[in-house]
Amino acid sequence: MHKHSDLLVIGSGIIGLATAFLAHEQGRSVRVIERDDRPVGSSIQNFGHACFTGQADLIQGVADRARTGWLNAAERAGFWAAESGTYIPATTETEQQILREFAEHRGPDQVTWLSRSEVAAAIGNPVLAALSGVHLPRDMRVNPREAVPVLARWLAAQGVDFAWNTQVTAVADGVAETNRGDYTASEVVVCPGYRLGHLFPDLADSHGVRTCTLVMSLIDRPYAVPAELAMLTGTSLARYEGFTAMPYAPELRRELAEREPELVDCTANLMVTGLPDGLLIGDSHAYAASPEPFIDEHIGNLLLARATHVLGITAPVVRQRWLGRYADSRSTNLVLERPDQRTTVAVVTSGIGMTLSFGIADLALSGGSVPGF
Ligand SMILES: Cc1cc2nc3c(=O)[nH]c(=O)nc-3n(C[C@H](O)[C@H](O)[C@H](O)COP(=O)(O)OP(=O)(O)OC[C@H]3O[C@@H](n4cnc5c(N)ncnc54)[C@H](O)[C@@H]3O)c2cc1C
């Protein structure tokens, strides 16, 4: 039997580490248990885009707390976090109409209208074929390959215990059984991401949790494109719930089906974020209980061609491709359940877990919920 802690966190992805960070700030003794020898899950595979503004109205309070959490954690742990916002070029009248509706709905603090030349300059392509665009100034960027490992190292240096290479096999009533013995705590927060079904199969079944796979690329970043860039496109306006709530959203879906059938076929959310030494380009979405491991070269090339066209990059140099994975559900964006009095399970079941992480951690620790999300 290992020593007792106030809080056990299962999983060292961003949901687990955000929970550990907040609990540590509250002065609680915290231990994190992780099956791998370092964080290698969804939280390092993504765009590092904290897209607060595009989320549904219902979740804006949680998004605000997440934003505060990211800023605090970045300052304390010393990882890069840029309050650089998101740029969205409007390339058709329909995209422009949705952005107009969204700008009116959220107001000038959240949405800044840009001329064609302003949005072109911001994304680094002076010949961008756009009508206009917007900037969402509250959105943030982190480097996903840096933020999560640095936060884990910083927490460890502050006295949070990490049990790496330790697979949890069952959790109930303040006891986590693992392949290296049992751990006990006053409270356990379980953040296993897309592996939820291995620990809580009934919960995973009842929420229809499945795995989403996404084709991603890292290319060299031309000097003209800023390292802190976050750019969404028309397919993103058909995806994030803040935009899809706008009256013109059905028209955009019709337009995309005609104009970009290949992107619609692979359920693309065409977007780009910058890193000091590269650009992250993606993504497609495929859903399965147990996904195929293969990367479809056609989808990778399609996303690359469309993204580099918007950015005016003529000869992209691909450095990496990977198939990202995250937990998904058709019926909910969030599994936040309390199977017994000492156990909370927290899994974001759509591709917005980086964005909401610190807000979800706050809910998990405070006993809160977001009905209907
Ligand atoms: C390609 C891609 C792009 C994305 N883009 C964005 C984006 O731009 N913005 C955004 O907000 N979100 C984005 N997301 C989603 C986001 O990455 C996820 O929602 C988020 O990282 C989930 O965090 P997590 O901590 O739940 O999962 P993970 O990071 O997967 O962490 C879960 C951890 O739990 C561990 N674990 C699981 N089971 C056990 C067990 N039994 N015992 C011990 N340890 C266990 C795993 O090993 C893992 O380390 C993207 C995801 C992908 C894949």
Short mmCIF file of C-alpha atoms and ligand atoms in Angstrom, two decimals:
data_model
loop_
_atom_site.label_atom_id
_atom_site.label_comp_id
_atom_site.label_asym_id
_atom_site.label_seq_id
_atom_site.Cartn_x
_atom_site.Cartn_y
_atom_site.Cartn_z
CA MET A 1 0.00 0.00 0.00
CA HIS A 2 1.45 3.39 -1.05
CA LYS A 3 1.07 6.55 1.01
CA HIS A 4 -2.18 8.46 1.10
CA SER A 5 -2.75 11.86 -0.58
CA ASP A 6 -5.55 14.40 -0.48
CA LEU A 7 -6.10 14.01 -4.20
CA LEU A 8 -5.22 11.37 -6.76
CA VAL A 9 -5.37 12.41 -10.40
CA ILE A 10 -5.44 9.64 -13.02
CA GLY A 11 -3.90 10.78 -16.32
CA SER A 12 -1.20 13.36 -17.09
CA GLY A 13 -2.93 14.99 -20.08
CA ILE A 14 -4.02 18.61 -19.82
CA ILE A 15 -7.25 17.79 -17.96
CA GLY A 16 -5.33 15.84 -15.31
CA LEU A 17 -2.51 18.37 -15.02
CA ALA A 18 -4.89 21.34 -14.86
CA THR A 19 -6.69 19.52 -12.02
CA ALA A 20 -3.38 18.84 -10.27
CA PHE A 21 -2.35 22.50 -10.75
CA LEU A 22 -5.55 23.93 -9.23
CA ALA A 23 -5.57 21.43 -6.33
CA HIS A 24 -1.91 22.16 -5.59
CA GLU A 25 -2.73 25.90 -5.56
CA GLN A 26 -5.43 25.11 -2.96
CA GLY A 27 -2.72 23.59 -0.76
CA ARG A 28 -3.78 19.97 -1.19
CA SER A 29 -1.31 17.06 -1.43
CA VAL A 30 -1.59 15.68 -4.96
CA ARG A 31 -0.37 12.54 -6.73
CA VAL A 32 -0.72 11.99 -10.50
CA ILE A 33 -0.76 8.42 -11.86
CA GLU A 34 0.05 7.96 -15.56
CA ARG A 35 0.32 4.75 -17.60
CA ASP A 36 3.04 6.15 -19.92
CA ASP A 37 6.47 7.43 -18.91
CA ARG A 38 5.52 11.00 -19.96
CA PRO A 39 2.51 12.78 -21.48
CA VAL A 40 2.06 11.50 -25.06
CA GLY A 41 -1.76 11.54 -25.41
CA SER A 42 -4.16 13.97 -27.10
CA SER A 43 -2.69 16.89 -25.20
CA ILE A 44 0.58 16.96 -27.13
CA GLN A 45 -0.93 15.96 -30.50
CA ASN A 46 -3.07 19.04 -31.06
CA PHE A 47 -2.91 22.62 -32.37
CA GLY A 48 -2.35 24.26 -28.99
CA HIS A 49 -5.27 26.50 -29.81
CA ALA A 50 -7.36 27.77 -26.93
CA CYS A 51 -10.40 28.76 -28.95
CA PHE A 52 -12.56 30.27 -26.20
CA THR A 53 -14.60 32.62 -28.38
CA GLY A 54 -15.88 30.04 -30.86
CA GLN A 55 -17.40 27.86 -28.13
CA ALA A 56 -21.11 27.83 -27.33
CA ASP A 57 -22.65 30.65 -25.27
CA LEU A 58 -23.52 28.07 -22.58
CA ILE A 59 -19.85 27.29 -21.87
CA GLN A 60 -18.45 30.85 -21.95
CA GLY A 61 -18.20 31.03 -18.13
CA VAL A 62 -16.13 27.83 -18.07
CA ALA A 63 -14.05 29.16 -20.99
CA ASP A 64 -13.31 32.33 -19.00
CA ARG A 65 -12.08 30.28 -16.04
CA ALA A 66 -10.01 28.17 -18.44
CA ARG A 67 -8.40 31.30 -19.85
CA THR A 68 -7.44 32.52 -16.39
CA GLY A 69 -6.05 29.06 -15.59
CA TRP A 70 -3.90 28.95 -18.73
CA LEU A 71 -2.47 32.41 -18.00
CA ASN A 72 -1.70 31.53 -14.37
CA ALA A 73 -0.16 28.17 -15.21
CA ALA A 74 1.96 29.64 -18.02
CA GLU A 75 3.26 32.35 -15.72
CA ARG A 76 3.96 30.04 -12.80
CA ALA A 77 5.39 27.08 -14.75
CA GLY A 78 7.14 29.20 -17.37
CA PHE A 79 5.78 27.86 -20.65
CA TRP A 80 4.96 29.93 -23.73
CA ALA A 81 1.36 31.17 -23.97
CA ALA A 82 0.39 33.92 -26.42
CA GLU A 83 -2.71 36.10 -26.08
CA SER A 84 -2.60 36.52 -29.84
CA GLY A 85 -6.18 35.64 -30.74
CA THR A 86 -7.56 33.85 -33.77
CA TYR A 87 -7.82 35.11 -37.35
CA ILE A 88 -10.62 33.99 -39.67
CA PRO A 89 -10.60 35.15 -43.30
CA ALA A 90 -14.05 35.31 -44.93
CA THR A 91 -13.54 33.90 -48.41
CA THR A 92 -17.20 33.92 -49.53
CA GLU A 93 -20.30 36.06 -48.90
CA THR A 94 -21.75 33.25 -46.78
CA GLU A 95 -18.71 33.04 -44.50
CA GLN A 96 -18.76 36.83 -44.24
CA GLN A 97 -22.45 36.78 -43.29
CA ILE A 98 -21.89 34.26 -40.46
CA LEU A 99 -18.99 36.31 -39.15
CA ARG A 100 -21.16 39.45 -39.27
CA GLU A 101 -23.88 37.69 -37.29
CA PHE A 102 -21.32 36.39 -34.79
CA ALA A 103 -19.70 39.83 -34.43
CA GLU A 104 -23.09 41.40 -33.70
CA HIS A 105 -23.99 38.63 -31.26
CA ARG A 106 -20.76 38.74 -29.22
CA GLY A 107 -19.84 42.41 -29.59
CA PRO A 108 -16.57 44.26 -30.25
CA ASP A 109 -14.71 43.00 -27.15
CA GLN A 110 -14.80 39.48 -28.54
CA VAL A 111 -14.83 40.01 -32.32
CA THR A 112 -12.86 42.65 -34.25
CA TRP A 113 -13.81 43.20 -37.88
CA LEU A 114 -10.86 43.29 -40.31
CA SER A 115 -10.53 44.50 -43.90
CA ARG A 116 -9.13 42.14 -46.54
CA SER A 117 -5.70 43.72 -46.31
CA GLU A 118 -5.68 43.57 -42.49
CA VAL A 119 -6.50 39.86 -42.35
CA ALA A 120 -4.06 39.19 -45.22
CA ALA A 121 -1.25 40.94 -43.34
CA ALA A 122 -2.10 39.14 -40.10
CA ILE A 123 -1.77 35.67 -41.65
CA GLY A 124 1.25 36.61 -43.73
CA ASN A 125 -0.24 36.27 -47.24
CA PRO A 126 -0.51 39.66 -48.99
CA VAL A 127 -2.38 38.14 -51.95
CA LEU A 128 -5.00 36.32 -49.84
CA ALA A 129 -8.28 35.85 -51.73
CA ALA A 130 -10.70 37.04 -49.04
CA LEU A 131 -13.51 39.56 -48.76
CA SER A 132 -12.75 40.55 -45.17
CA GLY A 133 -12.12 38.75 -41.87
CA VAL A 134 -12.23 38.84 -38.11
CA HIS A 135 -9.85 38.67 -35.18
CA LEU A 136 -11.00 36.98 -31.95
CA PRO A 137 -8.67 38.71 -29.48
CA ARG A 138 -9.44 36.62 -26.38
CA ASP A 139 -8.22 33.33 -27.90
CA MET A 140 -4.79 32.03 -26.93
CA ARG A 141 -1.98 29.86 -28.22
CA VAL A 142 0.34 27.45 -26.49
CA ASN A 143 2.85 24.99 -27.92
CA PRO A 144 1.23 21.62 -27.09
CA ARG A 145 4.59 19.84 -27.30
CA GLU A 146 5.98 22.15 -24.64
CA ALA A 147 3.11 23.23 -22.37
CA VAL A 148 2.07 19.85 -20.97
CA PRO A 149 5.57 18.40 -20.31
CA VAL A 150 6.75 21.69 -18.76
CA LEU A 151 3.68 21.87 -16.53
CA ALA A 152 4.27 18.26 -15.38
CA ARG A 153 7.94 18.99 -14.58
CA TRP A 154 7.03 22.19 -12.72
CA LEU A 155 4.33 20.44 -10.66
CA ALA A 156 6.82 17.69 -9.78
CA ALA A 157 9.32 20.34 -8.65
CA GLN A 158 6.60 21.89 -6.44
CA GLY A 159 6.04 18.60 -4.64
CA VAL A 160 3.27 16.94 -6.67
CA ASP A 161 4.08 13.21 -6.80
CA PHE A 162 4.06 11.53 -10.21
CA ALA A 163 3.74 7.77 -10.59
CA TRP A 164 4.76 7.28 -14.25
CA ASN A 165 4.54 3.94 -16.08
CA THR A 166 1.70 2.96 -13.79
CA GLN A 167 -1.53 1.61 -15.22
CA VAL A 168 -4.67 2.16 -13.14
CA THR A 169 -6.96 -0.86 -13.38
CA ALA A 170 -9.88 0.18 -11.14
CA VAL A 171 -11.01 3.22 -9.13
CA ALA A 172 -13.63 3.33 -6.37
CA ASP A 173 -14.19 4.94 -2.96
CA GLY A 174 -10.78 6.63 -2.68
CA VAL A 175 -8.71 3.63 -3.84
CA ALA A 176 -6.94 3.36 -7.20
CA GLU A 177 -5.78 -0.16 -8.00
CA THR A 178 -2.76 -0.22 -10.32
CA ASN A 179 -0.30 -2.70 -11.81
CA ARG A 180 2.13 -1.47 -9.12
CA GLY A 181 -0.15 -1.72 -6.11
CA ASP A 182 -2.93 0.36 -4.59
CA TYR A 183 -3.00 4.12 -3.94
CA THR A 184 -5.47 5.85 -1.62
CA ALA A 185 -6.76 9.40 -1.42
CA SER A 186 -9.58 11.43 0.05
CA GLU A 187 -10.68 12.21 -3.52
CA VAL A 188 -9.86 10.84 -6.96
CA VAL A 189 -10.29 12.72 -10.27
CA VAL A 190 -10.05 10.38 -13.26
CA CYS A 191 -8.95 12.03 -16.55
CA PRO A 192 -8.16 9.15 -18.93
CA GLY A 193 -9.14 10.86 -22.21
CA TYR A 194 -10.09 8.45 -24.98
CA ARG A 195 -9.26 5.45 -22.80
CA LEU A 196 -12.30 6.09 -20.57
CA GLY A 197 -13.88 2.75 -21.57
CA HIS A 198 -10.95 0.75 -20.14
CA LEU A 199 -11.72 2.03 -16.63
CA PHE A 200 -15.41 2.89 -16.72
CA PRO A 201 -16.96 0.86 -19.56
CA ASP A 202 -20.55 1.54 -18.46
CA LEU A 203 -19.99 5.29 -18.39
CA ALA A 204 -18.31 5.18 -21.78
CA ASP A 205 -21.19 3.11 -23.19
CA SER A 206 -23.92 5.28 -21.73
CA HIS A 207 -22.36 8.41 -23.29
CA GLY A 208 -21.48 6.67 -26.57
CA VAL A 209 -17.80 7.52 -26.16
CA ARG A 210 -15.67 6.65 -29.17
CA THR A 211 -12.26 7.69 -30.52
CA CYS A 212 -11.86 10.43 -33.09
CA THR A 213 -8.75 10.24 -35.30
CA LEU A 214 -7.36 13.29 -37.07
CA VAL A 215 -4.75 13.57 -39.84
CA MET A 216 -2.17 16.23 -38.93
CA SER A 217 1.03 17.63 -40.47
CA LEU A 218 3.91 19.80 -39.33
CA ILE A 219 5.55 21.84 -42.07
CA ASP A 220 8.38 24.36 -42.11
CA ARG A 221 7.15 27.85 -41.24
CA PRO A 222 7.93 30.53 -43.80
CA TYR A 223 9.22 33.73 -42.21
CA ALA A 224 6.10 35.69 -43.31
CA VAL A 225 3.73 33.52 -41.22
CA PRO A 226 3.76 34.46 -37.51
CA ALA A 227 4.72 31.78 -34.94
CA GLU A 228 1.72 32.70 -32.78
CA LEU A 229 -0.75 32.43 -35.68
CA ALA A 230 -4.07 30.70 -35.13
CA MET A 231 -6.19 30.63 -38.28
CA LEU A 232 -9.63 29.09 -38.71
CA THR A 233 -11.47 28.77 -42.03
CA GLY A 234 -15.00 28.20 -43.38
CA THR A 235 -15.08 24.57 -42.25
CA SER A 236 -14.37 25.75 -38.69
CA LEU A 237 -17.42 28.04 -38.91
CA ALA A 238 -19.47 24.91 -39.66
CA ARG A 239 -18.01 23.11 -36.63
CA TYR A 240 -17.58 25.24 -33.48
CA GLU A 241 -20.88 25.68 -31.67
CA GLY A 242 -20.52 29.44 -31.20
CA PHE A 243 -20.64 29.85 -34.99
CA THR A 244 -23.06 27.04 -35.80
CA ALA A 245 -25.68 28.76 -33.59
CA MET A 246 -25.79 31.66 -36.09
CA PRO A 247 -28.81 31.84 -38.44
CA TYR A 248 -26.69 31.53 -41.63
CA ALA A 249 -24.99 28.27 -40.51
CA PRO A 250 -27.26 25.93 -42.56
CA GLU A 251 -26.52 28.00 -45.68
CA LEU A 252 -22.78 27.63 -45.03
CA ARG A 253 -23.13 23.84 -44.73
CA ARG A 254 -24.94 23.78 -48.10
CA GLU A 255 -22.27 25.97 -49.67
CA LEU A 256 -19.40 23.86 -48.33
CA ALA A 257 -21.00 20.64 -49.62
CA GLU A 258 -20.98 22.15 -53.14
CA ARG A 259 -17.74 24.11 -53.00
CA GLU A 260 -15.53 21.75 -50.95
CA PRO A 261 -17.03 18.22 -51.12
CA GLU A 262 -13.66 16.57 -50.40
CA LEU A 263 -13.19 18.57 -47.20
CA VAL A 264 -16.78 17.80 -46.17
CA ASP A 265 -16.23 14.08 -46.92
CA CYS A 266 -13.37 13.85 -44.42
CA THR A 267 -15.23 16.08 -41.92
CA ALA A 268 -12.43 18.62 -42.10
CA ASN A 269 -11.88 21.55 -39.80
CA LEU A 270 -9.22 23.24 -41.90
CA MET A 271 -7.00 25.25 -39.58
CA VAL A 272 -3.39 26.25 -38.99
CA THR A 273 -1.39 27.27 -35.95
CA GLY A 274 2.20 28.42 -35.77
CA LEU A 275 5.12 27.20 -33.68
CA PRO A 276 8.54 28.82 -33.43
CA ASP A 277 9.88 26.30 -35.94
CA GLY A 278 6.84 25.11 -37.87
CA LEU A 279 3.18 25.24 -38.78
CA LEU A 280 0.62 22.71 -37.55
CA ILE A 281 -1.89 21.88 -40.29
CA GLY A 282 -5.06 19.82 -40.04
CA ASP A 283 -7.47 18.33 -39.56
CA SER A 284 -9.88 15.60 -40.64
CA HIS A 285 -12.21 13.61 -38.35
CA ALA A 286 -13.00 9.87 -38.40
CA TYR A 287 -14.84 8.08 -35.61
CA ALA A 288 -14.54 4.48 -34.38
CA ALA A 289 -14.49 2.44 -31.20
CA SER A 290 -11.10 1.05 -32.25
CA PRO A 291 -9.68 3.19 -35.06
CA GLU A 292 -7.47 2.01 -37.92
CA PRO A 293 -3.88 3.16 -37.27
CA PHE A 294 -3.18 4.21 -40.89
CA ILE A 295 -2.72 7.76 -42.14
CA ASP A 296 -4.56 8.38 -45.40
CA GLU A 297 -2.03 10.17 -47.63
CA HIS A 298 -4.80 11.65 -49.78
CA ILE A 299 -6.37 13.37 -46.76
CA GLY A 300 -3.00 14.66 -45.54
CA ASN A 301 -2.27 16.12 -48.99
CA LEU A 302 -5.76 17.59 -49.35
CA LEU A 303 -5.52 19.47 -46.04
CA LEU A 304 -2.00 20.57 -46.85
CA ALA A 305 -2.99 21.87 -50.30
CA ARG A 306 -5.98 23.84 -49.00
CA ALA A 307 -4.15 25.32 -46.00
CA THR A 308 -1.03 26.31 -47.90
CA HIS A 309 -3.21 27.88 -50.60
CA VAL A 310 -4.79 30.20 -48.00
CA LEU A 311 -1.35 31.06 -46.59
CA GLY A 312 0.24 31.55 -50.02
CA ILE A 313 2.90 28.87 -49.43
CA THR A 314 3.90 27.40 -52.78
CA ALA A 315 6.38 24.64 -51.83
CA PRO A 316 5.54 23.31 -48.34
CA VAL A 317 8.18 21.15 -46.66
CA VAL A 318 6.46 18.45 -44.59
CA ARG A 319 8.45 17.45 -41.51
CA GLN A 320 5.98 15.16 -39.70
CA ARG A 321 2.60 13.52 -40.14
CA TRP A 322 0.62 11.90 -37.36
CA LEU A 323 -2.81 10.55 -36.56
CA GLY A 324 -4.07 12.42 -33.51
CA ARG A 325 -6.67 10.88 -31.22
CA TYR A 326 -9.20 12.29 -28.82
CA ALA A 327 -12.34 11.14 -27.00
CA ASP A 328 -15.58 11.94 -28.79
CA SER A 329 -19.29 11.44 -28.23
CA ARG A 330 -22.26 12.12 -30.48
CA SER A 331 -24.45 13.03 -27.52
CA THR A 332 -22.31 15.27 -25.28
CA ASN A 333 -19.23 17.48 -25.28
CA LEU A 334 -18.32 16.54 -21.71
CA VAL A 335 -18.47 13.47 -19.50
CA LEU A 336 -18.35 14.80 -15.94
CA GLU A 337 -19.68 12.10 -13.64
CA ARG A 338 -19.41 11.15 -9.99
CA PRO A 339 -19.71 7.35 -9.77
CA ASP A 340 -19.20 7.45 -5.98
CA GLN A 341 -18.71 10.15 -3.35
CA ARG A 342 -14.93 10.24 -3.69
CA THR A 343 -14.60 9.76 -7.44
CA THR A 344 -15.04 12.26 -10.28
CA VAL A 345 -14.57 11.31 -13.94
CA ALA A 346 -13.75 14.19 -16.32
CA VAL A 347 -13.41 13.64 -20.08
CA VAL A 348 -13.97 16.29 -22.76
CA THR A 349 -15.68 14.41 -25.59
CA SER A 350 -15.05 16.78 -28.48
CA GLY A 351 -11.93 18.47 -29.83
CA ILE A 352 -11.94 21.35 -27.35
CA GLY A 353 -10.18 19.87 -24.32
CA MET A 354 -7.15 22.17 -24.52
CA THR A 355 -9.45 25.18 -24.67
CA LEU A 356 -11.61 24.21 -21.70
CA SER A 357 -9.04 22.28 -19.61
CA PHE A 358 -8.59 24.57 -16.60
CA GLY A 359 -12.32 25.36 -16.57
CA ILE A 360 -13.22 21.64 -16.53
CA ALA A 361 -10.63 21.02 -13.80
CA ASP A 362 -12.30 23.74 -11.74
CA LEU A 363 -15.70 22.05 -12.22
CA ALA A 364 -14.25 18.63 -11.31
CA LEU A 365 -12.78 19.96 -8.06
CA SER A 366 -15.73 22.15 -7.07
CA GLY A 367 -18.47 19.60 -7.78
CA GLY A 368 -19.92 21.74 -10.59
CA SER A 369 -21.55 20.69 -13.84
CA VAL A 370 -22.79 22.17 -17.13
CA PRO A 371 -26.17 20.58 -17.90
CA GLY A 372 -26.96 20.38 -21.61
CA PHE A 373 -23.39 20.88 -22.84
C1 LIG B 1 -5.07 16.42 -33.67
C2 LIG B 1 -5.81 17.08 -32.54
C3 LIG B 1 -6.10 18.43 -32.59
C4 LIG B 1 -6.77 19.05 -31.53
N1 LIG B 1 -6.88 20.40 -31.52
C5 LIG B 1 -7.38 21.02 -30.42
C6 LIG B 1 -7.37 22.45 -30.32
O1 LIG B 1 -6.87 23.15 -31.19
N2 LIG B 1 -7.96 23.02 -29.23
C7 LIG B 1 -8.50 22.28 -28.24
O2 LIG B 1 -9.06 22.84 -27.30
N3 LIG B 1 -8.45 20.92 -28.26
C8 LIG B 1 -7.90 20.29 -29.32
N4 LIG B 1 -7.85 18.94 -29.38
C9 LIG B 1 -8.46 18.15 -28.28
C10 LIG B 1 -7.56 18.11 -27.07
O3 LIG B 1 -6.24 17.77 -27.44
C11 LIG B 1 -8.11 17.07 -26.09
O4 LIG B 1 -9.50 17.34 -25.84
C12 LIG B 1 -7.37 17.13 -24.76
O5 LIG B 1 -5.97 17.09 -24.97
C13 LIG B 1 -7.81 15.97 -23.87
O6 LIG B 1 -7.00 15.98 -22.72
P1 LIG B 1 -7.01 14.75 -21.74
O7 LIG B 1 -6.16 15.10 -20.61
O8 LIG B 1 -8.45 14.36 -21.47
O9 LIG B 1 -6.45 13.53 -22.62
P2 LIG B 1 -4.96 13.02 -22.86
O10 LIG B 1 -4.03 14.11 -23.19
O11 LIG B 1 -5.07 11.89 -23.84
O12 LIG B 1 -4.53 12.47 -21.44
C14 LIG B 1 -5.09 11.32 -20.84
C15 LIG B 1 -3.99 10.62 -20.10
O13 LIG B 1 -4.54 9.60 -19.27
C16 LIG B 1 -3.66 8.50 -19.31
N5 LIG B 1 -4.42 7.31 -18.94
C17 LIG B 1 -5.52 6.81 -19.54
N6 LIG B 1 -5.95 5.71 -18.92
C18 LIG B 1 -5.10 5.50 -17.89
C19 LIG B 1 -5.02 4.50 -16.90
N7 LIG B 1 -5.92 3.51 -16.81
N8 LIG B 1 -4.01 4.55 -15.99
C20 LIG B 1 -3.10 5.56 -16.05
N9 LIG B 1 -3.13 6.53 -16.97
C21 LIG B 1 -4.13 6.50 -17.89
C22 LIG B 1 -3.19 8.47 -20.75
O14 LIG B 1 -2.01 7.72 -20.91
C23 LIG B 1 -3.01 9.96 -21.04
O15 LIG B 1 -1.70 10.41 -20.76
C24 LIG B 1 -7.19 18.28 -30.42
C25 LIG B 1 -6.90 16.92 -30.36
C26 LIG B 1 -6.19 16.32 -31.40
C27 LIG B 1 -5.86 14.87 -31.30
#
